[in-house]
Amino acid sequence: MGNGKRHMERVAIGQTIRKIREAAGFSLRELAALSEVDHADIARIEKAETNAGLANILELAFALKVPPEDFFTGDLKKIKPSSK
């Protein structure tokens, strides 16, 4: 059961990262260039196929100009689209 809960948490985090990325107007490749996280890794994180890892979370948050905790709260109301 714990494993299913962890998977659902990865799904929620991945969906939140995707929504923030899309709200900011970035493609996977554009975010990869800004964050130095491979675009394929970002896609796998967004689809919950892999764990994000702290280093990737920090890189993505910095590139998207949001606090890392925004990935975990799922509260998209306070997230404003970033200008490229």
PDB file of C-alpha atoms in Angstrom:
ATOM      1  CA  MET A   1       0.000   0.000   0.000  1.00  0.00           C
ATOM      2  CA  GLY A   2       2.828   2.409   0.835  1.00  0.00           C
ATOM      3  CA  ASN A   3       4.278   1.889  -2.613  1.00  0.00           C
ATOM      4  CA  GLY A   4       0.982   2.946  -4.222  1.00  0.00           C
ATOM      5  CA  LYS A   5       0.893   6.090  -2.102  1.00  0.00           C
ATOM      6  CA  ARG A   6       4.450   6.992  -3.128  1.00  0.00           C
ATOM      7  CA  HIS A   7       3.500   6.500  -6.756  1.00  0.00           C
ATOM      8  CA  MET A   8       0.495   8.796  -6.369  1.00  0.00           C
ATOM      9  CA  GLU A   9       2.755  11.424  -4.793  1.00  0.00           C
ATOM     10  CA  ARG A  10       5.152  11.149  -7.768  1.00  0.00           C
ATOM     11  CA  VAL A  11       2.172  11.549 -10.110  1.00  0.00           C
ATOM     12  CA  ALA A  12       1.011  14.678  -8.273  1.00  0.00           C
ATOM     13  CA  ILE A  13       4.507  16.203  -8.272  1.00  0.00           C
ATOM     14  CA  GLY A  14       5.021  15.387 -11.954  1.00  0.00           C
ATOM     15  CA  GLN A  15       1.676  16.883 -12.923  1.00  0.00           C
ATOM     16  CA  THR A  16       2.437  20.016 -10.934  1.00  0.00           C
ATOM     17  CA  ILE A  17       5.848  20.426 -12.583  1.00  0.00           C
ATOM     18  CA  ARG A  18       4.229  20.009 -16.017  1.00  0.00           C
ATOM     19  CA  LYS A  19       1.518  22.571 -15.234  1.00  0.00           C
ATOM     20  CA  ILE A  20       4.077  25.088 -13.974  1.00  0.00           C
ATOM     21  CA  ARG A  21       6.281  24.478 -17.048  1.00  0.00           C
ATOM     22  CA  GLU A  22       3.331  24.928 -19.404  1.00  0.00           C
ATOM     23  CA  ALA A  23       2.106  28.036 -17.557  1.00  0.00           C
ATOM     24  CA  ALA A  24       5.580  29.495 -17.974  1.00  0.00           C
ATOM     25  CA  GLY A  25       5.420  28.727 -21.699  1.00  0.00           C
ATOM     26  CA  PHE A  26       8.403  26.366 -21.814  1.00  0.00           C
ATOM     27  CA  SER A  27       8.754  23.256 -23.911  1.00  0.00           C
ATOM     28  CA  LEU A  28      10.576  20.278 -22.412  1.00  0.00           C
ATOM     29  CA  ARG A  29      13.699  21.168 -24.394  1.00  0.00           C
ATOM     30  CA  GLU A  30      13.582  24.824 -23.354  1.00  0.00           C
ATOM     31  CA  LEU A  31      13.303  23.885 -19.689  1.00  0.00           C
ATOM     32  CA  ALA A  32      16.082  21.340 -20.125  1.00  0.00           C
ATOM     33  CA  ALA A  33      18.378  24.022 -21.529  1.00  0.00           C
ATOM     34  CA  LEU A  34      17.621  26.355 -18.626  1.00  0.00           C
ATOM     35  CA  SER A  35      17.842  23.737 -15.895  1.00  0.00           C
ATOM     36  CA  GLU A  36      20.572  21.441 -17.192  1.00  0.00           C
ATOM     37  CA  VAL A  37      18.197  18.519 -16.582  1.00  0.00           C
ATOM     38  CA  ASP A  38      17.863  16.336 -19.687  1.00  0.00           C
ATOM     39  CA  HIS A  39      14.532  16.793 -21.482  1.00  0.00           C
ATOM     40  CA  ALA A  40      13.908  13.032 -21.402  1.00  0.00           C
ATOM     41  CA  ASP A  41      14.411  13.040 -17.626  1.00  0.00           C
ATOM     42  CA  ILE A  42      11.946  15.927 -17.265  1.00  0.00           C
ATOM     43  CA  ALA A  43       9.403  13.990 -19.339  1.00  0.00           C
ATOM     44  CA  ARG A  44       9.875  10.899 -17.133  1.00  0.00           C
ATOM     45  CA  ILE A  45       9.475  13.027 -13.978  1.00  0.00           C
ATOM     46  CA  GLU A  46       6.294  14.612 -15.339  1.00  0.00           C
ATOM     47  CA  LYS A  47       4.886  11.139 -16.157  1.00  0.00           C
ATOM     48  CA  ALA A  48       5.927   9.771 -12.726  1.00  0.00           C
ATOM     49  CA  GLU A  49       8.115   7.166 -14.389  1.00  0.00           C
ATOM     50  CA  THR A  50      11.083   8.104 -12.188  1.00  0.00           C
ATOM     51  CA  ASN A  51      11.852   9.896  -8.959  1.00  0.00           C
ATOM     52  CA  ALA A  52      12.784  13.517  -9.455  1.00  0.00           C
ATOM     53  CA  GLY A  53      15.643  13.624  -6.959  1.00  0.00           C
ATOM     54  CA  LEU A  54      16.556  16.672  -4.924  1.00  0.00           C
ATOM     55  CA  ALA A  55      19.141  18.013  -7.375  1.00  0.00           C
ATOM     56  CA  ASN A  56      16.631  17.920 -10.251  1.00  0.00           C
ATOM     57  CA  ILE A  57      13.884  19.473  -8.119  1.00  0.00           C
ATOM     58  CA  LEU A  58      16.190  22.364  -7.239  1.00  0.00           C
ATOM     59  CA  GLU A  59      17.363  22.832 -10.841  1.00  0.00           C
ATOM     60  CA  LEU A  60      13.803  22.815 -12.199  1.00  0.00           C
ATOM     61  CA  ALA A  61      12.533  25.189  -9.525  1.00  0.00           C
ATOM     62  CA  PHE A  62      15.373  27.633 -10.182  1.00  0.00           C
ATOM     63  CA  ALA A  63      14.779  27.525 -13.948  1.00  0.00           C
ATOM     64  CA  LEU A  64      11.017  28.007 -13.503  1.00  0.00           C
ATOM     65  CA  LYS A  65      11.558  30.763 -10.915  1.00  0.00           C
ATOM     66  CA  VAL A  66       9.364  29.116  -8.291  1.00  0.00           C
ATOM     67  CA  PRO A  67      10.178  27.881  -4.800  1.00  0.00           C
ATOM     68  CA  PRO A  68      10.799  24.106  -4.804  1.00  0.00           C
ATOM     69  CA  GLU A  69       7.981  23.598  -2.297  1.00  0.00           C
ATOM     70  CA  ASP A  70       5.481  24.652  -4.982  1.00  0.00           C
ATOM     71  CA  PHE A  71       6.062  21.260  -6.622  1.00  0.00           C
ATOM     72  CA  PHE A  72       4.815  19.544  -3.469  1.00  0.00           C
ATOM     73  CA  THR A  73       1.835  21.691  -2.545  1.00  0.00           C
ATOM     74  CA  GLY A  74      -0.061  21.334  -5.793  1.00  0.00           C
ATOM     75  CA  ASP A  75      -1.485  24.816  -5.167  1.00  0.00           C
ATOM     76  CA  LEU A  76      -1.373  26.296  -8.657  1.00  0.00           C
ATOM     77  CA  LYS A  77      -3.484  29.340  -7.769  1.00  0.00           C
ATOM     78  CA  LYS A  78      -0.462  31.263  -6.500  1.00  0.00           C
ATOM     79  CA  ILE A  79       1.765  30.343  -9.446  1.00  0.00           C
ATOM     80  CA  LYS A  80       2.083  33.076 -12.016  1.00  0.00           C
ATOM     81  CA  PRO A  81       3.390  32.378 -15.504  1.00  0.00           C
ATOM     82  CA  SER A  82       7.029  33.321 -15.802  1.00  0.00           C
ATOM     83  CA  SER A  83       8.324  35.330 -18.715  1.00  0.00           C
ATOM     84  CA  LYS A  84      10.986  33.656 -20.789  1.00  0.00           C
TER      85      LYS A  84
END
